[in-house]
């Protein structure tokens, strides 16, 4: 397996282009199942998760082209559809469950394996099942597969989720656009990826109102047509690269960045002593003065602080002046990066869903192991400011969510290289 070697070498300067959002693209791609006409996605990221979703859609009968070129994905689902999402593909990635809603809407039945992905918590499917059941689906778990059917088609309904799940909101949206009548989803997720999916579905002919709020209304239509849609900027990649100059010093402009995508994150950066300035082309980030200050962080659904930036924020706070407390309220097993940061000299105490970080003046390079996608990049960020050499192993996690990380950081002055595994 590949490794990333990082050598701390001071401030960073320059520009980093931010890719289209992985999590948005993974929800947009299954929308092709809803129409016989082509769906073209621009600004698509080149990631292993996108390749996995391509493989899954192809197994269902869709055609996906343009992946090797990057930026543009052309999808089409005009032929016969196979309603079975097999374990061998679905196990690789949690977002594979997003084919369930579209298959039910298009065919009236589906068999979808329980999904896999990063080992950061249970993330159960019952919220998805409850949402789709409200639309008239009958869903049964047998031998690790969800067997779903909607005899006579899906029908509009009012449903309130007990938790604002992003994936369940996306599945409900894609199922409800072809359901008979009006559907109302309460306590809906408000993430930018939800807004992006709603805009794409509307471009395909869906009737949707309220995306970005906690109540979304969908008026079912008989059919959807093709469309071309630009994938929204990846707010997690944006936040990650904003932390690079905060940790190392210097000044970096993140091209394509917008404050509205990371507002709560920016508030914490400001409190920690990091300046974020909106420019005509993105966000310019630099330290204000001196050492980073400790801040407390609680992860919450959007518009709160993103759980997907918690690990990276911990890397920043590891060298802050004072003591920070990070509380993880989204996933119960998301501090696996803490012991690896401690190998680099960080002082961290973890108790349940809370991590207490006592800032140290300097981290030291070490051999560390990535345990999940966001943990992997947090260790790279820590290595940028550490004394000596940091070797991050098991970076196959990294390739699921970050496009050409060595090139992007190298272009602003980081000493970073990838070493191919034997």
mmCIF file of C-alpha atoms in Angstrom:
data_model
loop_
_atom_site.group_PDB
_atom_site.id
_atom_site.type_symbol
_atom_site.label_atom_id
_atom_site.label_comp_id
_atom_site.label_asym_id
_atom_site.label_seq_id
_atom_site.Cartn_x
_atom_site.Cartn_y
_atom_site.Cartn_z
ATOM 1 C CA UNK A 1 0.000 0.000 0.000
ATOM 2 C CA UNK A 2 1.109 3.572 -0.736
ATOM 3 C CA UNK A 3 2.460 5.922 1.914
ATOM 4 C CA UNK A 4 2.741 9.710 2.098
ATOM 5 C CA UNK A 5 5.970 11.247 3.393
ATOM 6 C CA UNK A 6 5.757 14.790 4.790
ATOM 7 C CA UNK A 7 8.625 16.959 5.987
ATOM 8 C CA UNK A 8 7.848 20.079 7.986
ATOM 9 C CA UNK A 9 9.436 23.039 6.212
ATOM 10 C CA UNK A 10 7.716 26.260 7.175
ATOM 11 C CA UNK A 11 5.090 28.611 5.711
ATOM 12 C CA UNK A 12 2.986 27.898 2.616
ATOM 13 C CA UNK A 13 2.207 30.417 -0.127
ATOM 14 C CA UNK A 14 0.098 30.292 -3.276
ATOM 15 C CA UNK A 15 -3.238 29.019 -4.524
ATOM 16 C CA UNK A 16 -5.009 25.666 -4.174
ATOM 17 C CA UNK A 17 -7.928 24.848 -6.511
ATOM 18 C CA UNK A 18 -10.812 23.163 -4.667
ATOM 19 C CA UNK A 19 -12.530 20.264 -6.423
ATOM 20 C CA UNK A 20 -16.209 19.480 -6.780
ATOM 21 C CA UNK A 21 -17.750 17.915 -3.707
ATOM 22 C CA UNK A 22 -17.318 14.165 -3.344
ATOM 23 C CA UNK A 23 -20.403 13.811 -1.157
ATOM 24 C CA UNK A 24 -22.510 15.875 -3.560
ATOM 25 C CA UNK A 25 -21.314 13.942 -6.623
ATOM 26 C CA UNK A 26 -22.037 10.597 -4.947
ATOM 27 C CA UNK A 27 -25.670 11.667 -4.474
ATOM 28 C CA UNK A 28 -25.991 13.226 -7.925
ATOM 29 C CA UNK A 29 -24.739 10.169 -9.811
ATOM 30 C CA UNK A 30 -27.592 7.824 -8.710
ATOM 31 C CA UNK A 31 -30.078 10.453 -9.931
ATOM 32 C CA UNK A 32 -29.328 9.178 -13.444
ATOM 33 C CA UNK A 33 -31.420 6.112 -12.543
ATOM 34 C CA UNK A 34 -34.493 8.368 -12.439
ATOM 35 C CA UNK A 35 -34.512 9.179 -16.160
ATOM 36 C CA UNK A 36 -33.961 7.541 -19.538
ATOM 37 C CA UNK A 37 -32.216 10.713 -20.728
ATOM 38 C CA UNK A 38 -28.547 11.590 -20.043
ATOM 39 C CA UNK A 39 -27.406 13.428 -16.925
ATOM 40 C CA UNK A 40 -24.093 15.270 -17.303
ATOM 41 C CA UNK A 41 -22.176 16.424 -14.222
ATOM 42 C CA UNK A 42 -19.456 19.061 -14.570
ATOM 43 C CA UNK A 43 -16.797 19.895 -11.958
ATOM 44 C CA UNK A 44 -16.792 16.237 -10.877
ATOM 45 C CA UNK A 45 -13.830 15.178 -8.689
ATOM 46 C CA UNK A 46 -11.438 12.378 -9.673
ATOM 47 C CA UNK A 47 -11.621 10.060 -6.669
ATOM 48 C CA UNK A 48 -11.747 6.356 -5.939
ATOM 49 C CA UNK A 49 -15.236 6.732 -4.410
ATOM 50 C CA UNK A 50 -16.466 8.180 -7.705
ATOM 51 C CA UNK A 51 -15.005 5.165 -9.488
ATOM 52 C CA UNK A 52 -16.790 2.876 -7.032
ATOM 53 C CA UNK A 53 -20.129 4.588 -7.694
ATOM 54 C CA UNK A 54 -19.419 4.318 -11.432
ATOM 55 C CA UNK A 55 -18.850 0.589 -11.001
ATOM 56 C CA UNK A 56 -22.080 0.234 -9.039
ATOM 57 C CA UNK A 57 -24.168 2.176 -11.570
ATOM 58 C CA UNK A 58 -22.660 0.146 -14.415
ATOM 59 C CA UNK A 59 -23.659 -3.067 -12.623
ATOM 60 C CA UNK A 60 -27.240 -1.757 -12.527
ATOM 61 C CA UNK A 61 -27.254 -1.022 -16.267
ATOM 62 C CA UNK A 62 -26.219 2.638 -16.439
ATOM 63 C CA UNK A 63 -23.506 4.013 -18.703
ATOM 64 C CA UNK A 64 -20.927 6.392 -17.203
ATOM 65 C CA UNK A 65 -18.232 8.031 -19.324
ATOM 66 C CA UNK A 66 -15.627 10.761 -18.882
ATOM 67 C CA UNK A 67 -14.200 9.637 -15.551
ATOM 68 C CA UNK A 68 -10.600 9.431 -16.756
ATOM 69 C CA UNK A 69 -10.693 12.997 -18.064
ATOM 70 C CA UNK A 70 -12.055 14.338 -14.797
ATOM 71 C CA UNK A 71 -14.373 17.328 -14.332
ATOM 72 C CA UNK A 72 -17.155 15.944 -16.575
ATOM 73 C CA UNK A 73 -19.182 12.787 -15.978
ATOM 74 C CA UNK A 74 -21.764 11.803 -18.568
ATOM 75 C CA UNK A 75 -24.302 9.287 -17.264
ATOM 76 C CA UNK A 76 -27.182 7.573 -18.988
ATOM 77 C CA UNK A 77 -29.706 4.958 -17.953
ATOM 78 C CA UNK A 78 -31.826 4.376 -21.057
ATOM 79 C CA UNK A 79 -31.603 0.591 -21.220
ATOM 80 C CA UNK A 80 -32.683 -2.276 -19.014
ATOM 81 C CA UNK A 81 -32.010 -1.759 -15.303
ATOM 82 C CA UNK A 82 -30.914 -4.524 -12.947
ATOM 83 C CA UNK A 83 -32.429 -3.796 -9.512
ATOM 84 C CA UNK A 84 -29.749 -5.604 -7.473
ATOM 85 C CA UNK A 85 -26.851 -3.692 -5.849
ATOM 86 C CA UNK A 86 -24.370 -6.414 -4.988
ATOM 87 C CA UNK A 87 -22.406 -6.699 -1.746
ATOM 88 C CA UNK A 88 -19.037 -6.920 -3.512
ATOM 89 C CA UNK A 89 -19.425 -3.301 -4.688
ATOM 90 C CA UNK A 90 -21.636 -1.791 -1.986
ATOM 91 C CA UNK A 91 -19.332 -2.918 0.843
ATOM 92 C CA UNK A 92 -16.626 -0.533 -0.401
ATOM 93 C CA UNK A 93 -18.545 2.660 0.238
ATOM 94 C CA UNK A 94 -21.340 3.922 2.473
ATOM 95 C CA UNK A 95 -22.883 6.148 -0.212
ATOM 96 C CA UNK A 96 -23.790 3.064 -2.262
ATOM 97 C CA UNK A 97 -27.067 3.013 -0.351
ATOM 98 C CA UNK A 98 -28.166 6.058 -2.374
ATOM 99 C CA UNK A 99 -29.301 3.836 -5.237
ATOM 100 C CA UNK A 100 -32.149 2.497 -3.076
ATOM 101 C CA UNK A 101 -34.488 5.486 -3.459
ATOM 102 C CA UNK A 102 -33.987 5.940 -7.234
ATOM 103 C CA UNK A 103 -34.429 2.202 -7.946
ATOM 104 C CA UNK A 104 -37.671 2.147 -5.973
ATOM 105 C CA UNK A 105 -38.917 5.241 -7.797
ATOM 106 C CA UNK A 106 -38.013 3.971 -11.280
ATOM 107 C CA UNK A 107 -38.776 0.243 -10.963
ATOM 108 C CA UNK A 108 -40.938 -0.159 -7.887
ATOM 109 C CA UNK A 109 -38.518 -2.693 -6.378
ATOM 110 C CA UNK A 110 -34.856 -3.030 -5.394
ATOM 111 C CA UNK A 111 -32.435 -5.353 -3.621
ATOM 112 C CA UNK A 112 -29.544 -3.440 -2.069
ATOM 113 C CA UNK A 113 -26.767 -4.806 0.136
ATOM 114 C CA UNK A 114 -26.112 -3.135 3.461
ATOM 115 C CA UNK A 115 -23.269 -0.662 2.819
ATOM 116 C CA UNK A 116 -19.655 -0.355 3.974
ATOM 117 C CA UNK A 117 -17.238 2.584 4.126
ATOM 118 C CA UNK A 118 -15.091 4.133 6.867
ATOM 119 C CA UNK A 119 -15.245 2.491 10.297
ATOM 120 C CA UNK A 120 -16.358 5.636 12.130
ATOM 121 C CA UNK A 121 -19.617 4.467 13.664
ATOM 122 C CA UNK A 122 -22.727 2.422 13.102
ATOM 123 C CA UNK A 123 -24.566 4.854 10.782
ATOM 124 C CA UNK A 124 -27.628 2.569 10.669
ATOM 125 C CA UNK A 125 -29.987 2.265 7.701
ATOM 126 C CA UNK A 126 -33.179 2.440 9.768
ATOM 127 C CA UNK A 127 -33.611 6.189 9.146
ATOM 128 C CA UNK A 128 -33.504 5.491 5.383
ATOM 129 C CA UNK A 129 -35.943 2.605 5.782
ATOM 130 C CA UNK A 130 -38.401 4.715 7.805
ATOM 131 C CA UNK A 131 -38.270 7.533 5.232
ATOM 132 C CA UNK A 132 -38.888 5.267 2.237
ATOM 133 C CA UNK A 133 -41.524 3.262 4.106
ATOM 134 C CA UNK A 134 -43.452 6.509 4.627
ATOM 135 C CA UNK A 135 -43.717 6.726 0.820
ATOM 136 C CA UNK A 136 -45.307 3.272 0.684
ATOM 137 C CA UNK A 137 -42.264 1.030 0.306
ATOM 138 C CA UNK A 138 -42.178 -2.330 2.050
ATOM 139 C CA UNK A 139 -38.613 -3.113 3.110
ATOM 140 C CA UNK A 140 -37.282 -6.318 4.644
ATOM 141 C CA UNK A 141 -33.741 -7.268 5.650
ATOM 142 C CA UNK A 142 -32.709 -10.741 4.484
ATOM 143 C CA UNK A 143 -29.179 -12.192 4.375
ATOM 144 C CA UNK A 144 -27.525 -8.777 4.535
ATOM 145 C CA UNK A 145 -29.671 -7.278 1.754
ATOM 146 C CA UNK A 146 -32.539 -4.805 1.898
ATOM 147 C CA UNK A 147 -35.411 -6.172 -0.198
ATOM 148 C CA UNK A 148 -37.675 -3.248 -1.059
ATOM 149 C CA UNK A 149 -40.833 -3.015 -3.106
ATOM 150 C CA UNK A 150 -43.624 -0.537 -3.712
ATOM 151 C CA UNK A 151 -46.541 -2.383 -5.258
ATOM 152 C CA UNK A 152 -48.493 0.132 -7.314
ATOM 153 C CA UNK A 153 -45.712 2.713 -7.026
ATOM 154 C CA UNK A 154 -44.636 5.172 -4.352
ATOM 155 C CA UNK A 155 -47.102 7.744 -3.048
ATOM 156 C CA UNK A 156 -46.561 11.144 -1.485
ATOM 157 C CA UNK A 157 -46.560 11.436 2.298
ATOM 158 C CA UNK A 158 -45.611 13.588 5.272
ATOM 159 C CA UNK A 159 -42.592 12.225 7.141
ATOM 160 C CA UNK A 160 -40.526 13.640 9.993
ATOM 161 C CA UNK A 161 -37.066 12.141 10.522
ATOM 162 C CA UNK A 162 -35.893 11.640 14.113
ATOM 163 C CA UNK A 163 -32.386 12.700 13.013
ATOM 164 C CA UNK A 164 -31.438 15.029 10.159
ATOM 165 C CA UNK A 165 -29.638 12.337 8.146
ATOM 166 C CA UNK A 166 -28.040 13.570 4.927
ATOM 167 C CA UNK A 167 -28.227 10.187 3.175
ATOM 168 C CA UNK A 168 -31.829 9.537 4.212
ATOM 169 C CA UNK A 169 -32.815 13.023 3.026
ATOM 170 C CA UNK A 170 -31.186 12.298 -0.343
ATOM 171 C CA UNK A 171 -32.883 8.899 -0.670
ATOM 172 C CA UNK A 172 -36.261 10.414 0.232
ATOM 173 C CA UNK A 173 -35.815 13.251 -2.284
ATOM 174 C CA UNK A 174 -34.922 10.927 -5.156
ATOM 175 C CA UNK A 175 -37.797 8.572 -4.344
ATOM 176 C CA UNK A 176 -40.400 11.300 -3.834
ATOM 177 C CA UNK A 177 -39.796 13.139 -7.136
ATOM 178 C CA UNK A 178 -41.540 10.297 -9.013
ATOM 179 C CA UNK A 179 -44.071 9.433 -6.291
ATOM 180 C CA UNK A 180 -47.783 10.143 -6.809
ATOM 181 C CA UNK A 181 -48.851 13.336 -5.032
ATOM 182 C CA UNK A 182 -47.121 15.655 -2.597
ATOM 183 C CA UNK A 183 -44.412 14.672 -0.133
ATOM 184 C CA UNK A 184 -43.216 16.748 2.812
ATOM 185 C CA UNK A 185 -40.020 15.880 4.672
ATOM 186 C CA UNK A 186 -39.570 17.481 8.095
ATOM 187 C CA UNK A 187 -36.284 17.655 10.027
ATOM 188 C CA UNK A 188 -34.561 17.328 6.663
ATOM 189 C CA UNK A 189 -30.794 17.715 6.448
ATOM 190 C CA UNK A 190 -29.757 21.221 5.370
ATOM 191 C CA UNK A 191 -26.265 20.553 3.976
ATOM 192 C CA UNK A 192 -25.112 22.236 0.736
ATOM 193 C CA UNK A 193 -25.006 18.754 -0.844
ATOM 194 C CA UNK A 194 -28.790 18.488 -0.291
ATOM 195 C CA UNK A 195 -29.297 21.871 -1.937
ATOM 196 C CA UNK A 196 -27.109 20.774 -4.843
ATOM 197 C CA UNK A 197 -29.099 17.557 -5.352
ATOM 198 C CA UNK A 198 -32.396 19.457 -5.261
ATOM 199 C CA UNK A 199 -31.130 21.912 -7.876
ATOM 200 C CA UNK A 200 -30.038 19.061 -10.119
ATOM 201 C CA UNK A 201 -33.354 17.239 -9.758
ATOM 202 C CA UNK A 202 -35.189 20.487 -10.499
ATOM 203 C CA UNK A 203 -33.104 20.889 -13.661
ATOM 204 C CA UNK A 204 -34.309 17.382 -14.595
ATOM 205 C CA UNK A 205 -37.938 18.466 -14.185
ATOM 206 C CA UNK A 206 -38.652 17.758 -10.525
ATOM 207 C CA UNK A 207 -40.816 20.093 -8.438
ATOM 208 C CA UNK A 208 -39.016 20.751 -5.135
ATOM 209 C CA UNK A 209 -39.213 23.618 -2.632
ATOM 210 C CA UNK A 210 -37.500 24.332 0.658
ATOM 211 C CA UNK A 211 -34.085 22.725 0.185
ATOM 212 C CA UNK A 212 -31.586 24.220 2.620
ATOM 213 C CA UNK A 213 -34.291 24.459 5.297
ATOM 214 C CA UNK A 214 -35.577 21.774 7.662
ATOM 215 C CA UNK A 215 -38.778 21.255 5.635
ATOM 216 C CA UNK A 216 -38.670 20.160 1.992
ATOM 217 C CA UNK A 217 -41.792 19.820 -0.173
ATOM 218 C CA UNK A 218 -41.805 17.645 -3.292
ATOM 219 C CA UNK A 219 -44.610 17.472 -5.833
ATOM 220 C CA UNK A 220 -44.290 14.183 -7.695
ATOM 221 C CA UNK A 221 -44.063 14.227 -11.501
ATOM 222 C CA UNK A 222 -44.588 11.477 -14.069
ATOM 223 C CA UNK A 223 -41.094 11.564 -15.515
ATOM 224 C CA UNK A 224 -37.756 13.367 -15.416
ATOM 225 C CA UNK A 225 -35.621 14.428 -18.379
ATOM 226 C CA UNK A 226 -31.887 14.867 -18.859
ATOM 227 C CA UNK A 227 -29.840 17.819 -17.654
ATOM 228 C CA UNK A 228 -26.339 19.263 -17.240
ATOM 229 C CA UNK A 229 -25.400 20.237 -13.692
ATOM 230 C CA UNK A 230 -22.201 21.629 -12.064
ATOM 231 C CA UNK A 231 -21.179 19.855 -8.848
ATOM 232 C CA UNK A 232 -20.944 22.245 -5.873
ATOM 233 C CA UNK A 233 -17.501 23.053 -4.377
ATOM 234 C CA UNK A 234 -16.298 20.492 -1.819
ATOM 235 C CA UNK A 235 -16.647 22.291 1.531
ATOM 236 C CA UNK A 236 -14.660 19.576 3.346
ATOM 237 C CA UNK A 237 -11.706 19.772 0.977
ATOM 238 C CA UNK A 238 -12.023 23.549 1.245
ATOM 239 C CA UNK A 239 -11.878 23.466 5.047
ATOM 240 C CA UNK A 240 -8.989 21.002 4.988
ATOM 241 C CA UNK A 241 -6.783 23.188 2.794
ATOM 242 C CA UNK A 242 -7.769 26.316 4.732
ATOM 243 C CA UNK A 243 -6.133 24.645 7.732
ATOM 244 C CA UNK A 244 -2.791 24.183 5.949
ATOM 245 C CA UNK A 245 -1.593 27.829 6.292
ATOM 246 C CA UNK A 246 -3.251 28.011 9.717
ATOM 247 C CA UNK A 247 -1.020 25.149 10.873
ATOM 248 C CA UNK A 248 2.160 26.045 8.946
ATOM 249 C CA UNK A 249 1.955 29.796 8.584
ATOM 250 C CA UNK A 250 1.993 31.686 5.301
ATOM 251 C CA UNK A 251 -0.950 32.682 3.125
ATOM 252 C CA UNK A 252 -2.971 30.433 0.793
ATOM 253 C CA UNK A 253 -5.940 31.242 -1.427
ATOM 254 C CA UNK A 254 -8.424 28.376 -1.837
ATOM 255 C CA UNK A 255 -9.870 28.856 -5.313
ATOM 256 C CA UNK A 256 -13.632 28.347 -5.573
ATOM 257 C CA UNK A 257 -14.174 28.663 -1.836
ATOM 258 C CA UNK A 258 -17.166 30.526 -0.379
ATOM 259 C CA UNK A 259 -17.794 31.554 3.229
ATOM 260 C CA UNK A 260 -21.402 30.288 3.081
ATOM 261 C CA UNK A 261 -20.125 26.715 2.661
ATOM 262 C CA UNK A 262 -17.991 26.805 5.829
ATOM 263 C CA UNK A 263 -19.395 29.625 7.962
ATOM 264 C CA UNK A 264 -19.373 27.865 11.359
ATOM 265 C CA UNK A 265 -15.881 26.530 10.616
ATOM 266 C CA UNK A 266 -14.681 30.052 9.796
ATOM 267 C CA UNK A 267 -16.056 31.300 13.119
ATOM 268 C CA UNK A 268 -13.851 28.787 14.958
ATOM 269 C CA UNK A 269 -10.836 29.725 12.843
ATOM 270 C CA UNK A 270 -11.396 33.384 13.698
ATOM 271 C CA UNK A 271 -11.560 32.555 17.413
ATOM 272 C CA UNK A 272 -8.337 30.541 17.074
ATOM 273 C CA UNK A 273 -6.507 33.456 15.473
ATOM 274 C CA UNK A 274 -6.851 32.675 11.757
ATOM 275 C CA UNK A 275 -7.889 35.299 9.201
ATOM 276 C CA UNK A 276 -10.251 34.292 6.357
ATOM 277 C CA UNK A 277 -10.809 36.854 3.611
ATOM 278 C CA UNK A 278 -13.246 36.430 0.732
ATOM 279 C CA UNK A 279 -11.712 37.302 -2.649
ATOM 280 C CA UNK A 280 -13.067 37.463 -6.185
ATOM 281 C CA UNK A 281 -11.849 33.901 -6.806
ATOM 282 C CA UNK A 282 -12.036 32.176 -3.429
ATOM 283 C CA UNK A 283 -10.947 32.442 0.200
ATOM 284 C CA UNK A 284 -7.551 33.752 1.366
ATOM 285 C CA UNK A 285 -6.341 32.292 4.665
ATOM 286 C CA UNK A 286 -3.486 33.265 6.996
ATOM 287 C CA UNK A 287 -2.682 33.396 10.699
ATOM 288 C CA UNK A 288 -3.410 36.725 12.360
ATOM 289 C CA UNK A 289 -0.557 36.980 14.859
ATOM 290 C CA UNK A 290 1.588 34.470 16.681
ATOM 291 C CA UNK A 291 0.508 31.096 18.018
ATOM 292 C CA UNK A 292 -2.919 29.566 17.436
ATOM 293 C CA UNK A 293 -5.303 29.909 20.400
ATOM 294 C CA UNK A 294 -7.263 27.021 21.896
ATOM 295 C CA UNK A 295 -10.980 26.806 21.043
ATOM 296 C CA UNK A 296 -13.749 24.362 21.897
ATOM 297 C CA UNK A 297 -15.542 22.545 19.077
ATOM 298 C CA UNK A 298 -18.833 20.631 18.983
ATOM 299 C CA UNK A 299 -19.706 18.799 15.758
ATOM 300 C CA UNK A 300 -23.288 19.235 14.592
ATOM 301 C CA UNK A 301 -25.377 18.834 11.432
ATOM 302 C CA UNK A 302 -25.109 21.726 8.968
ATOM 303 C CA UNK A 303 -24.964 24.676 9.531
ATOM 304 C CA UNK A 304 -22.997 23.587 12.616
ATOM 305 C CA UNK A 305 -19.336 22.560 12.702
ATOM 306 C CA UNK A 306 -18.840 19.618 10.273
ATOM 307 C CA UNK A 307 -17.895 16.230 11.692
ATOM 308 C CA UNK A 308 -15.785 15.745 8.549
ATOM 309 C CA UNK A 309 -13.468 18.588 9.681
ATOM 310 C CA UNK A 310 -13.104 17.481 13.302
ATOM 311 C CA UNK A 311 -9.937 15.409 12.765
ATOM 312 C CA UNK A 312 -8.246 18.184 10.786
ATOM 313 C CA UNK A 313 -9.207 20.752 13.437
ATOM 314 C CA UNK A 314 -7.666 18.529 16.105
ATOM 315 C CA UNK A 315 -4.376 18.646 14.184
ATOM 316 C CA UNK A 316 -4.479 22.450 14.325
ATOM 317 C CA UNK A 317 -5.369 22.570 18.024
ATOM 318 C CA UNK A 318 -2.611 20.089 18.910
ATOM 319 C CA UNK A 319 -0.151 23.026 18.813
ATOM 320 C CA UNK A 320 -2.509 25.744 20.088
ATOM 321 C CA UNK A 321 -1.872 27.828 23.180
ATOM 322 C CA UNK A 322 -4.116 26.415 25.901
ATOM 323 C CA UNK A 323 -6.541 23.504 26.176
ATOM 324 C CA UNK A 324 -9.285 22.710 23.664
ATOM 325 C CA UNK A 325 -12.244 20.365 24.022
ATOM 326 C CA UNK A 326 -13.676 18.669 20.926
ATOM 327 C CA UNK A 327 -17.058 16.990 21.308
ATOM 328 C CA UNK A 328 -18.176 14.567 18.586
ATOM 329 C CA UNK A 329 -21.971 14.387 18.364
ATOM 330 C CA UNK A 330 -22.418 12.839 14.920
ATOM 331 C CA UNK A 331 -20.341 9.634 14.904
ATOM 332 C CA UNK A 332 -19.512 7.744 18.072
ATOM 333 C CA UNK A 333 -16.192 6.290 16.962
ATOM 334 C CA UNK A 334 -14.413 9.207 15.334
ATOM 335 C CA UNK A 335 -11.342 9.840 17.463
ATOM 336 C CA UNK A 336 -9.174 7.059 16.042
ATOM 337 C CA UNK A 337 -6.730 9.680 14.758
ATOM 338 C CA UNK A 338 -6.020 10.865 18.320
ATOM 339 C CA UNK A 339 -3.579 8.032 19.224
ATOM 340 C CA UNK A 340 -1.725 8.630 15.944
ATOM 341 C CA UNK A 341 -1.387 12.359 16.665
ATOM 342 C CA UNK A 342 -0.119 11.389 20.127
ATOM 343 C CA UNK A 343 2.664 9.425 18.427
ATOM 344 C CA UNK A 344 3.741 12.804 17.048
ATOM 345 C CA UNK A 345 3.832 14.371 20.514
ATOM 346 C CA UNK A 346 0.271 15.676 20.822
ATOM 347 C CA UNK A 347 -1.274 15.631 24.317
ATOM 348 C CA UNK A 348 -4.813 14.318 23.911
ATOM 349 C CA UNK A 349 -7.224 12.623 26.316
ATOM 350 C CA UNK A 350 -10.272 10.839 24.895
ATOM 351 C CA UNK A 351 -13.293 9.926 26.969
ATOM 352 C CA UNK A 352 -16.310 8.671 25.046
ATOM 353 C CA UNK A 353 -17.399 11.328 22.582
ATOM 354 C CA UNK A 354 -15.082 14.004 23.940
ATOM 355 C CA UNK A 355 -11.404 14.726 23.321
ATOM 356 C CA UNK A 356 -9.379 17.156 25.405
ATOM 357 C CA UNK A 357 -6.368 18.588 23.574
ATOM 358 C CA UNK A 358 -3.586 20.252 25.569
ATOM 359 C CA UNK A 359 -1.600 22.285 23.066
ATOM 360 C CA UNK A 360 2.135 21.685 22.747
ATOM 361 C CA UNK A 361 4.663 24.034 21.149
ATOM 362 C CA UNK A 362 5.772 21.598 18.464
ATOM 363 C CA UNK A 363 4.882 18.197 17.048
ATOM 364 C CA UNK A 364 7.556 15.748 15.956
ATOM 365 C CA UNK A 365 7.578 13.598 12.856
ATOM 366 C CA UNK A 366 6.751 9.912 13.291
ATOM 367 C CA UNK A 367 5.432 6.850 11.518
ATOM 368 C CA UNK A 368 1.639 6.950 11.728
ATOM 369 C CA UNK A 369 -1.275 5.033 10.236
ATOM 370 C CA UNK A 370 -4.433 6.408 8.643
ATOM 371 C CA UNK A 371 -7.587 4.859 10.107
ATOM 372 C CA UNK A 372 -10.183 6.582 7.918
ATOM 373 C CA UNK A 373 -10.529 9.230 5.211
ATOM 374 C CA UNK A 374 -10.471 12.415 7.305
ATOM 375 C CA UNK A 375 -7.978 10.983 9.814
ATOM 376 C CA UNK A 376 -5.508 10.406 6.990
ATOM 377 C CA UNK A 377 -5.444 14.037 5.919
ATOM 378 C CA UNK A 378 -5.307 15.267 9.532
ATOM 379 C CA UNK A 379 -2.025 13.375 9.938
ATOM 380 C CA UNK A 380 -0.670 14.955 6.758
ATOM 381 C CA UNK A 381 -1.592 18.425 8.049
ATOM 382 C CA UNK A 382 0.108 17.670 11.361
ATOM 383 C CA UNK A 383 3.193 16.466 9.507
ATOM 384 C CA UNK A 384 3.437 19.751 7.592
ATOM 385 C CA UNK A 385 4.243 21.595 10.812
ATOM 386 C CA UNK A 386 6.112 18.835 12.682
ATOM 387 C CA UNK A 387 9.855 18.663 13.171
ATOM 388 C CA UNK A 388 11.423 16.059 10.916
ATOM 389 C CA UNK A 389 9.753 13.443 8.752
ATOM 390 C CA UNK A 390 6.244 12.003 9.082
ATOM 391 C CA UNK A 391 5.297 8.826 7.209
ATOM 392 C CA UNK A 392 1.554 8.239 6.840
ATOM 393 C CA UNK A 393 0.704 4.676 5.848
ATOM 394 C CA UNK A 394 -2.574 3.153 4.580
ATOM 395 C CA UNK A 395 -3.397 6.240 2.516
ATOM 396 C CA UNK A 396 -5.853 4.363 0.315
ATOM 397 C CA UNK A 397 -8.414 6.054 2.592
ATOM 398 C CA UNK A 398 -7.088 9.420 1.401
ATOM 399 C CA UNK A 399 -7.741 8.665 -2.266
ATOM 400 C CA UNK A 400 -11.432 8.180 -1.536
ATOM 401 C CA UNK A 401 -11.906 11.868 -0.797
ATOM 402 C CA UNK A 402 -8.902 13.989 -1.837
ATOM 403 C CA UNK A 403 -7.829 14.602 -5.413
ATOM 404 C CA UNK A 404 -4.040 14.788 -5.969
ATOM 405 C CA UNK A 405 -3.275 15.958 -2.418
ATOM 406 C CA UNK A 406 0.510 15.790 -2.944
ATOM 407 C CA UNK A 407 0.309 18.031 -6.025
ATOM 408 C CA UNK A 408 -1.974 20.584 -4.408
ATOM 409 C CA UNK A 409 0.087 20.940 -1.236
ATOM 410 C CA UNK A 410 3.380 20.686 -3.132
ATOM 411 C CA UNK A 411 2.335 23.595 -5.346
ATOM 412 C CA UNK A 412 2.157 25.924 -2.323
ATOM 413 C CA UNK A 413 5.542 24.882 -0.955
ATOM 414 C CA UNK A 414 4.937 21.774 1.126
ATOM 415 C CA UNK A 415 7.555 19.003 1.102
ATOM 416 C CA UNK A 416 5.343 16.026 0.441
ATOM 417 C CA UNK A 417 5.640 12.915 -1.685
ATOM 418 C CA UNK A 418 3.858 9.664 -2.292
ATOM 419 C CA UNK A 419 5.782 6.405 -2.059
ATOM 420 C CA UNK A 420 4.254 3.524 -3.992
ATOM 421 C CA UNK A 421 3.684 0.301 -2.079
ATOM 422 C CA UNK A 422 5.281 -2.912 -3.226
#
